[in-house]
PDB file of C-alpha atoms in Angstrom:
ATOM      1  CA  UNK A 207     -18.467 -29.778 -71.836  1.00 39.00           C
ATOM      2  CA  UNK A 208     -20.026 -26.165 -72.067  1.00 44.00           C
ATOM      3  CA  UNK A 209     -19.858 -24.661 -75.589  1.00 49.00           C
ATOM      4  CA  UNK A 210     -20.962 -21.536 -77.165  1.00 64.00           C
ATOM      5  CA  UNK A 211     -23.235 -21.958 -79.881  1.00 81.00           C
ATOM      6  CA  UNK A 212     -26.969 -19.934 -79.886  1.00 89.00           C
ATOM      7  CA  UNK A 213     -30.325 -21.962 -79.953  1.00 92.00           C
ATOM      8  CA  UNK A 214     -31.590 -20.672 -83.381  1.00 89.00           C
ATOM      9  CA  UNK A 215     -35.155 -21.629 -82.141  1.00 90.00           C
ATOM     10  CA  UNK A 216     -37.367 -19.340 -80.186  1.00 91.00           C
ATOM     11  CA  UNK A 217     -39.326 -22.683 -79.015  1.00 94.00           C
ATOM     12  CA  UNK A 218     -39.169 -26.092 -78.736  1.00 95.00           C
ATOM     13  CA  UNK A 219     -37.809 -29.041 -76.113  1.00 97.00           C
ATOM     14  CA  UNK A 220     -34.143 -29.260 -75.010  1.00 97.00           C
ATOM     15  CA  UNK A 221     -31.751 -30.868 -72.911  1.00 98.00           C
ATOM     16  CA  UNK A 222     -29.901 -28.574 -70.914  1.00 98.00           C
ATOM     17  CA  UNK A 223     -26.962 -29.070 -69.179  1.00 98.00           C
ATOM     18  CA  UNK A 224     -25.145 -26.164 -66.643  1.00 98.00           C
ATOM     19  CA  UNK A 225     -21.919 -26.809 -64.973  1.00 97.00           C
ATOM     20  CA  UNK A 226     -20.444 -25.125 -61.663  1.00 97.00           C
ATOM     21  CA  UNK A 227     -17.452 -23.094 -62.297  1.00 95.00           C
ATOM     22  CA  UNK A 228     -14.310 -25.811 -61.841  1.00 92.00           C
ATOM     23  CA  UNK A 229     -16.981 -28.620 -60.829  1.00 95.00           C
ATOM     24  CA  UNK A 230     -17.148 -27.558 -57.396  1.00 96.00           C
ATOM     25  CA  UNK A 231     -19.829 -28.877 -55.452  1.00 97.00           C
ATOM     26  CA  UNK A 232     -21.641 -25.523 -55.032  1.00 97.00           C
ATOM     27  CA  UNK A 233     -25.074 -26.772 -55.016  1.00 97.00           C
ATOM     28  CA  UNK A 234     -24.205 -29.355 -52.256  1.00 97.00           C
ATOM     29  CA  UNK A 235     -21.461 -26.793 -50.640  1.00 97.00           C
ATOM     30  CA  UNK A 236     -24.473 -23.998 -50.102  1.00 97.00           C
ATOM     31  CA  UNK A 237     -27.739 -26.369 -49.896  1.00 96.00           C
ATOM     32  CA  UNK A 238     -28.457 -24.530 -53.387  1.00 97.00           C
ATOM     33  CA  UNK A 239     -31.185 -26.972 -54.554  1.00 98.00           C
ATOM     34  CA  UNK A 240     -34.095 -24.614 -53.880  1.00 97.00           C
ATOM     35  CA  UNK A 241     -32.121 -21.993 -55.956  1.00 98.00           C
ATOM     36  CA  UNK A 242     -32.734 -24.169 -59.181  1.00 98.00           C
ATOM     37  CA  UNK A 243     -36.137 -24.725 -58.193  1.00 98.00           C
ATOM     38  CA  UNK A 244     -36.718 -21.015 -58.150  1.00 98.00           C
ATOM     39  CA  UNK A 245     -35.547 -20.712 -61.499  1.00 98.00           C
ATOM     40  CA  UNK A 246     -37.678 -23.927 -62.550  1.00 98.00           C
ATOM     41  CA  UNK A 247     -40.678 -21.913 -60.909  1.00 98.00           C
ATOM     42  CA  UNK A 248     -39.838 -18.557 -62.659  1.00 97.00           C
ATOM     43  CA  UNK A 249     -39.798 -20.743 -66.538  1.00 97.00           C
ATOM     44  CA  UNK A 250     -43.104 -22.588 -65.551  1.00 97.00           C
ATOM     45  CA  UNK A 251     -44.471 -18.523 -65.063  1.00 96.00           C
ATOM     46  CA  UNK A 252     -43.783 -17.603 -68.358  1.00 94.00           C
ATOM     47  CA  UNK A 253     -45.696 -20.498 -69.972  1.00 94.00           C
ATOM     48  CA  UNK A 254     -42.614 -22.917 -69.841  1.00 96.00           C
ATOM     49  CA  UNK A 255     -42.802 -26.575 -68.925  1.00 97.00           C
ATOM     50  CA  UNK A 256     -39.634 -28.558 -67.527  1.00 98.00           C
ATOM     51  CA  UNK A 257     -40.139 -31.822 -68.392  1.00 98.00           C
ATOM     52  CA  UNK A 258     -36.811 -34.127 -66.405  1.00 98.00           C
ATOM     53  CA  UNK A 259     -33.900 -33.210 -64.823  1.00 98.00           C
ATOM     54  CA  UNK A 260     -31.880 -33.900 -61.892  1.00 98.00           C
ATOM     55  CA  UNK A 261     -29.596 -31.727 -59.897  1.00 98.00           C
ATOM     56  CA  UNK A 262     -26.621 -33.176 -58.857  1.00 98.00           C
ATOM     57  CA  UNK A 263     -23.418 -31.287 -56.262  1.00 97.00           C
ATOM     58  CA  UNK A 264     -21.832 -29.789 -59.254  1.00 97.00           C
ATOM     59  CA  UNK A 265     -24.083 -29.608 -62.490  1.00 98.00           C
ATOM     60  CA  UNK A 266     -27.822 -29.582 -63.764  1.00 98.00           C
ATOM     61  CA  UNK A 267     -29.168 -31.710 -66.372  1.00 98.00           C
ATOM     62  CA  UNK A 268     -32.626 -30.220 -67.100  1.00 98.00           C
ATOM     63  CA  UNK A 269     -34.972 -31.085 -70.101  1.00 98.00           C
ATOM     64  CA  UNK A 270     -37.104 -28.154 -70.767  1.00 98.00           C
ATOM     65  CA  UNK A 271     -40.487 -27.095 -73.541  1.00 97.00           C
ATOM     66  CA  UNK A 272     -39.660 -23.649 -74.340  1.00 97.00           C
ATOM     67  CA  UNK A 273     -42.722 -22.452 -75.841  1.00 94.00           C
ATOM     68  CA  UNK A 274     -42.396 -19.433 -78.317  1.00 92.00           C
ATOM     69  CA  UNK A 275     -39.727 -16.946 -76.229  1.00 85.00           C
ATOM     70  CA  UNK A 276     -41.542 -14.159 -78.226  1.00 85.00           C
ATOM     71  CA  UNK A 277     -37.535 -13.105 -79.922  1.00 85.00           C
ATOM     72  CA  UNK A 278     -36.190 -13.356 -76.830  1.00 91.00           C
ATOM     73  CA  UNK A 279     -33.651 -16.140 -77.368  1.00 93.00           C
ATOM     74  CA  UNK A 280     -33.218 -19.596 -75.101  1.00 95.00           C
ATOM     75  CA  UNK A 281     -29.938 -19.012 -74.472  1.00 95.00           C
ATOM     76  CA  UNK A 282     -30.956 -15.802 -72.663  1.00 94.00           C
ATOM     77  CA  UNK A 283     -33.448 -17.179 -71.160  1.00 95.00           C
ATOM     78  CA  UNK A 284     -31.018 -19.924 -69.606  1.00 97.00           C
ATOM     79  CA  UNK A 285     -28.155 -16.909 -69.055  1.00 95.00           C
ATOM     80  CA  UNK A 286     -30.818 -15.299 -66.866  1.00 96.00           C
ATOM     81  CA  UNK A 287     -31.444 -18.459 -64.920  1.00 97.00           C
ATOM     82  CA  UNK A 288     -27.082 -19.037 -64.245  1.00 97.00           C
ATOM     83  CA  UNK A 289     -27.311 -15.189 -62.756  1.00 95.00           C
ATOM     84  CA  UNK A 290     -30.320 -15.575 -60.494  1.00 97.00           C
ATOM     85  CA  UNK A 291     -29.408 -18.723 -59.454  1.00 98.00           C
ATOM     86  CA  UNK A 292     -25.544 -17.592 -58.765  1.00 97.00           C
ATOM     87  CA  UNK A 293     -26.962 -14.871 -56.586  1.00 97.00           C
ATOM     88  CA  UNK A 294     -28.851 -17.037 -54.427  1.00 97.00           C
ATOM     89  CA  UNK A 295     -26.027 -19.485 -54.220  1.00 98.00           C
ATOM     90  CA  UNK A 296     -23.324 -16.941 -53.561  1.00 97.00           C
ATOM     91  CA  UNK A 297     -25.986 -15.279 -50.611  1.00 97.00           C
ATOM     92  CA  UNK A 298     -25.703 -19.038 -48.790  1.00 97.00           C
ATOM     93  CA  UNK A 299     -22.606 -19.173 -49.324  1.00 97.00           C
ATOM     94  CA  UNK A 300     -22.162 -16.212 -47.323  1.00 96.00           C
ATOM     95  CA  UNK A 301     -24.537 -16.929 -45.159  1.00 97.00           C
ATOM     96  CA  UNK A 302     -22.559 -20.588 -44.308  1.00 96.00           C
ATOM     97  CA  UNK A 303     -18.941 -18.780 -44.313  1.00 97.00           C
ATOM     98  CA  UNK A 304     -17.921 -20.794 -46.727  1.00 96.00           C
ATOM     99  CA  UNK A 305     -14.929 -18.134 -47.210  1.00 96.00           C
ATOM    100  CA  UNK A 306     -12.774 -20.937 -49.540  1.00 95.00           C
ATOM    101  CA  UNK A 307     -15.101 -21.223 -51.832  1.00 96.00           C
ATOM    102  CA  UNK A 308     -15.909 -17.923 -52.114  1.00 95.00           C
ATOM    103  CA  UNK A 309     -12.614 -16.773 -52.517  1.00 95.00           C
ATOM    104  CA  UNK A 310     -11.577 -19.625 -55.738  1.00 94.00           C
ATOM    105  CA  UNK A 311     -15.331 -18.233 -57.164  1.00 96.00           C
ATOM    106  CA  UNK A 312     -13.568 -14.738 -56.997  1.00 94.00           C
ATOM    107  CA  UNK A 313     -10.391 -16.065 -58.739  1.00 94.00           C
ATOM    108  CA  UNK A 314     -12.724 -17.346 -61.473  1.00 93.00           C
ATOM    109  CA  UNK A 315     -14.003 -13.947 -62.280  1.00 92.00           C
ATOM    110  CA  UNK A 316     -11.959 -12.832 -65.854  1.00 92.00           C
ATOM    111  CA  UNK A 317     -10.678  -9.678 -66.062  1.00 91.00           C
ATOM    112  CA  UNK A 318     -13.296  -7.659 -68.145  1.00 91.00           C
ATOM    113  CA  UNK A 319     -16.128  -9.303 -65.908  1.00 90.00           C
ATOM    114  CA  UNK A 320     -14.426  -8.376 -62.861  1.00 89.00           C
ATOM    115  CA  UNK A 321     -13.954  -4.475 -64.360  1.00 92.00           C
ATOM    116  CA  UNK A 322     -17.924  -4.589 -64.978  1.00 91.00           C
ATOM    117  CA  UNK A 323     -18.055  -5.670 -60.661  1.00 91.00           C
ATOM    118  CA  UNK A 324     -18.652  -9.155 -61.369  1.00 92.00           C
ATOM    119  CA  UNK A 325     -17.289 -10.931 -57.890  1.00 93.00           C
ATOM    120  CA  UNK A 326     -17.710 -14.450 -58.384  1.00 95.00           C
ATOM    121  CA  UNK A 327     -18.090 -16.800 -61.019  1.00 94.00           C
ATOM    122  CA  UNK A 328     -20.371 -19.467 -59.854  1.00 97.00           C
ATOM    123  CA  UNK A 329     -21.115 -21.670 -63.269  1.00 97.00           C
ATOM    124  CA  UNK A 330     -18.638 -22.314 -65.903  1.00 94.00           C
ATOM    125  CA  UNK A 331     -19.311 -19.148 -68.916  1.00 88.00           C
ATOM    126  CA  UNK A 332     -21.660 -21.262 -71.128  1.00 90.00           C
ATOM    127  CA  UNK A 333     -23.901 -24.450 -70.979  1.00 95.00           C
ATOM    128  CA  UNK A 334     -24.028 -27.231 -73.177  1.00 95.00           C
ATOM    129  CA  UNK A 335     -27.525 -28.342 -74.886  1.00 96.00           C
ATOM    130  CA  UNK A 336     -29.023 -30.416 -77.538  1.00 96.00           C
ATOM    131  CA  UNK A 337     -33.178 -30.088 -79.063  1.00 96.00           C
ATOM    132  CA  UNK A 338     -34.977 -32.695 -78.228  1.00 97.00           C
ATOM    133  CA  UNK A 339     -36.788 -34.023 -81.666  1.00 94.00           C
ATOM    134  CA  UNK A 340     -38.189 -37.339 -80.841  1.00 95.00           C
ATOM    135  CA  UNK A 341     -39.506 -38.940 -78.186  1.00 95.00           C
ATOM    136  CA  UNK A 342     -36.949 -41.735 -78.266  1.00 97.00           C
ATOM    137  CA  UNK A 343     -34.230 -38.837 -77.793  1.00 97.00           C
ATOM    138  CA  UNK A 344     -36.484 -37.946 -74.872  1.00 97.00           C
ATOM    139  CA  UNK A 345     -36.414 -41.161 -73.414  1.00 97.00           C
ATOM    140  CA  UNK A 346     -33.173 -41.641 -73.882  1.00 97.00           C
ATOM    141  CA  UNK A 347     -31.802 -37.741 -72.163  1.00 98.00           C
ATOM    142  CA  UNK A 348     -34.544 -38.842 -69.192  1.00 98.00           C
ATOM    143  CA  UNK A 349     -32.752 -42.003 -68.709  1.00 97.00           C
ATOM    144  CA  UNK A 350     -28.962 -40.544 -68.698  1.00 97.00           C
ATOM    145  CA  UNK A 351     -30.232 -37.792 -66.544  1.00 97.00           C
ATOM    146  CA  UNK A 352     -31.914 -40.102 -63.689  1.00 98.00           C
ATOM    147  CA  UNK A 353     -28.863 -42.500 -63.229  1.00 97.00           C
ATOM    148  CA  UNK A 354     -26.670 -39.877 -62.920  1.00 96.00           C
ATOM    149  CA  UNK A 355     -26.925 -40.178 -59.523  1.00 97.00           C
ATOM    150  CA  UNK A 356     -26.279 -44.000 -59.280  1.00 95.00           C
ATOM    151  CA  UNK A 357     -23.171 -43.782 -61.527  1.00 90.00           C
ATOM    152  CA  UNK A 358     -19.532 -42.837 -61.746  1.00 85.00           C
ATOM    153  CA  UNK A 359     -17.915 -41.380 -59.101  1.00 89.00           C
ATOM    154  CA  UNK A 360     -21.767 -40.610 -57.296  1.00 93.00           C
ATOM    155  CA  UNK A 361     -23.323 -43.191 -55.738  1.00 93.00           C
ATOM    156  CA  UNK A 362     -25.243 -41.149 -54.219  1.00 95.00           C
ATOM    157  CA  UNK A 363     -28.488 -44.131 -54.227  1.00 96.00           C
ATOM    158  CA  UNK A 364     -29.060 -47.391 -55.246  1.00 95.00           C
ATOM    159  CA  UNK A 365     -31.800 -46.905 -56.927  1.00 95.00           C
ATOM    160  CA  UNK A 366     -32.516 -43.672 -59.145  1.00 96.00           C
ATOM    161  CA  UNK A 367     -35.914 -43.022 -57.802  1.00 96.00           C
ATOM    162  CA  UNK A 368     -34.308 -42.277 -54.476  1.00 96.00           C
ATOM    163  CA  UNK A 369     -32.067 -39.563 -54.998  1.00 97.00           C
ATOM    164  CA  UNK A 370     -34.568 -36.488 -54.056  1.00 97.00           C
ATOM    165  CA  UNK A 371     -33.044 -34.154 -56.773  1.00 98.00           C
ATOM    166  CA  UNK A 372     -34.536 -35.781 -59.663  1.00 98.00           C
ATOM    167  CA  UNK A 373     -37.789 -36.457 -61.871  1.00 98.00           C
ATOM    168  CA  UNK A 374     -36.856 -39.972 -61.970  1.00 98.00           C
ATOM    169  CA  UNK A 375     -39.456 -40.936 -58.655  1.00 97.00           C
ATOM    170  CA  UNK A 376     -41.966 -39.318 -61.012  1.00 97.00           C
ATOM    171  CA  UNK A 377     -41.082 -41.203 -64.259  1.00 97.00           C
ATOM    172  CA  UNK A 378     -40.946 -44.713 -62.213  1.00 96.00           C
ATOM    173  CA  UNK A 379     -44.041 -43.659 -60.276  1.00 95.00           C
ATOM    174  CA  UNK A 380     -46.204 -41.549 -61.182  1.00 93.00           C
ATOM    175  CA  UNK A 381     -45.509 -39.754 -58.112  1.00 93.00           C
ATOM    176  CA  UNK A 382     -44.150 -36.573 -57.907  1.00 92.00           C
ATOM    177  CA  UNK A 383     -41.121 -35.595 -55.925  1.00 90.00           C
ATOM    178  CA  UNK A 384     -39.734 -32.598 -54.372  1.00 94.00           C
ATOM    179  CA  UNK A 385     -40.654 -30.911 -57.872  1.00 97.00           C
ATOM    180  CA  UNK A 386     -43.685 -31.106 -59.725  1.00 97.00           C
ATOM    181  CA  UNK A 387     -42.904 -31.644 -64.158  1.00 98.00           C
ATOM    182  CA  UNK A 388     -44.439 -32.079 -67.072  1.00 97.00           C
ATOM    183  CA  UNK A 389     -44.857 -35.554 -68.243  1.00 96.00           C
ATOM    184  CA  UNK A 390     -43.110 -34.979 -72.374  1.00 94.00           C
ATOM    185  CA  UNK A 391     -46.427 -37.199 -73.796  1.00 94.00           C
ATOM    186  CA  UNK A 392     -48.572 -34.469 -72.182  1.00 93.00           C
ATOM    187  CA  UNK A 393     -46.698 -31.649 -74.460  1.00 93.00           C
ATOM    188  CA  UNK A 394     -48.088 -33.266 -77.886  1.00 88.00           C
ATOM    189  CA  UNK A 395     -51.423 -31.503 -77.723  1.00 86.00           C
ATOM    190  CA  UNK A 396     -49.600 -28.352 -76.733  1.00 88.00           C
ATOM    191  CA  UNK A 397     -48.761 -25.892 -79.431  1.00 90.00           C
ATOM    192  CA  UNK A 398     -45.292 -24.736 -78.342  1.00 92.00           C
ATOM    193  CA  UNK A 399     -44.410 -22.373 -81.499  1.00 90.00           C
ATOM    194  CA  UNK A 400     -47.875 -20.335 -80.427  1.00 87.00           C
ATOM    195  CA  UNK A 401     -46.973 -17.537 -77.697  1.00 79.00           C
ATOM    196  CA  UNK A 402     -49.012 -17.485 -74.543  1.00 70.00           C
TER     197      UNK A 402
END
């Protein structure tokens, strides 16, 4: 459930979660995957680190070490990452003809938005997150996030290190997957409240 409520923080670890608008499958729908990895690739070049997370058809569960956002708050920081990453969804959309979907992203669009040219609305207005204080909350955000895929109404794999979209492979392994993290025992030597 996406709520509005500000990260007070300018730094620290958090579990991150960012919905598509009406849980469509857009990242499945457009092949959107490498979207999210963009926007995983743009954090790590500020001096970020993202740490889990697994991308599933119609949300993102992401654990990410914010280090000090120098005032800029997280929850820009993540707003920035929705638009970029709505762009580049809406573009394969296109690019796929995927006209119906388009066209209920359109409907989504409120009123003032769409006065301001806003055409589609791709993730639901707001994301949900928790801070990260332990490593036993860690362990336990890394383990909902990596049998997400083997749960519920998914099934996507038997076995969580399987499903490609995920850090699990990595956690299980030691081997990285399609996307390279940040192991969360690595970040204790790390300073995060000091800006880069």
């Amino acid at each position: 459930m996406s709520v509005r409520r500000e990260i007070p923080e300018y730094d620290g670890i958090y579990f991150i979660t960012i919905t598509c608008g009406h849980w469509l499958h857009l990242f499945e729908l457009s092949n959107g995957y490498e979207e999210v990895y963009k926007w995983f690739d743009h954090l790590k070049s500020k001096g970020h680190f993202i740490v889990g997370y697994v991308i599933m058809p119609n949300h993102i569960h992401v654990i990410i070490a914010f280090r000090n956002t120098q005032g800029v708050s997280i929850n820009s920081m993540v707003g920035e990452g929705k638009r970029f990453m709505a762009y580049g969804i809406v573009r394969r959309l296109k690019e796929k003809k995927e006209q119906e979907a388009l066209v209920e992203l359109s409907a989504l669009v409120n009123a003032t938005d769409r006065k301001r040219g806003k055409q589609h609305e791709v993730f639901e207005p707001s994301f949900d997150w928790k801070a990260c204080r332990s490593n036993k909350f860690i362990n336990q955000k890394l383990d909902y996030i990596h049998s997400n895929p083997c749960r519920g109404i998914w099934n996507l794999v038997v076995e969580e290190s399987e499903y490609i979209h995920s850090s699990a492979k990595y956690y299980e392994t030691f081997e990285h997957g399609i996307y390279l993290v940040t192991n969360y025992t690595a970040l204790e030597d790390i300073d995060l409240t000091r800006p880069l």
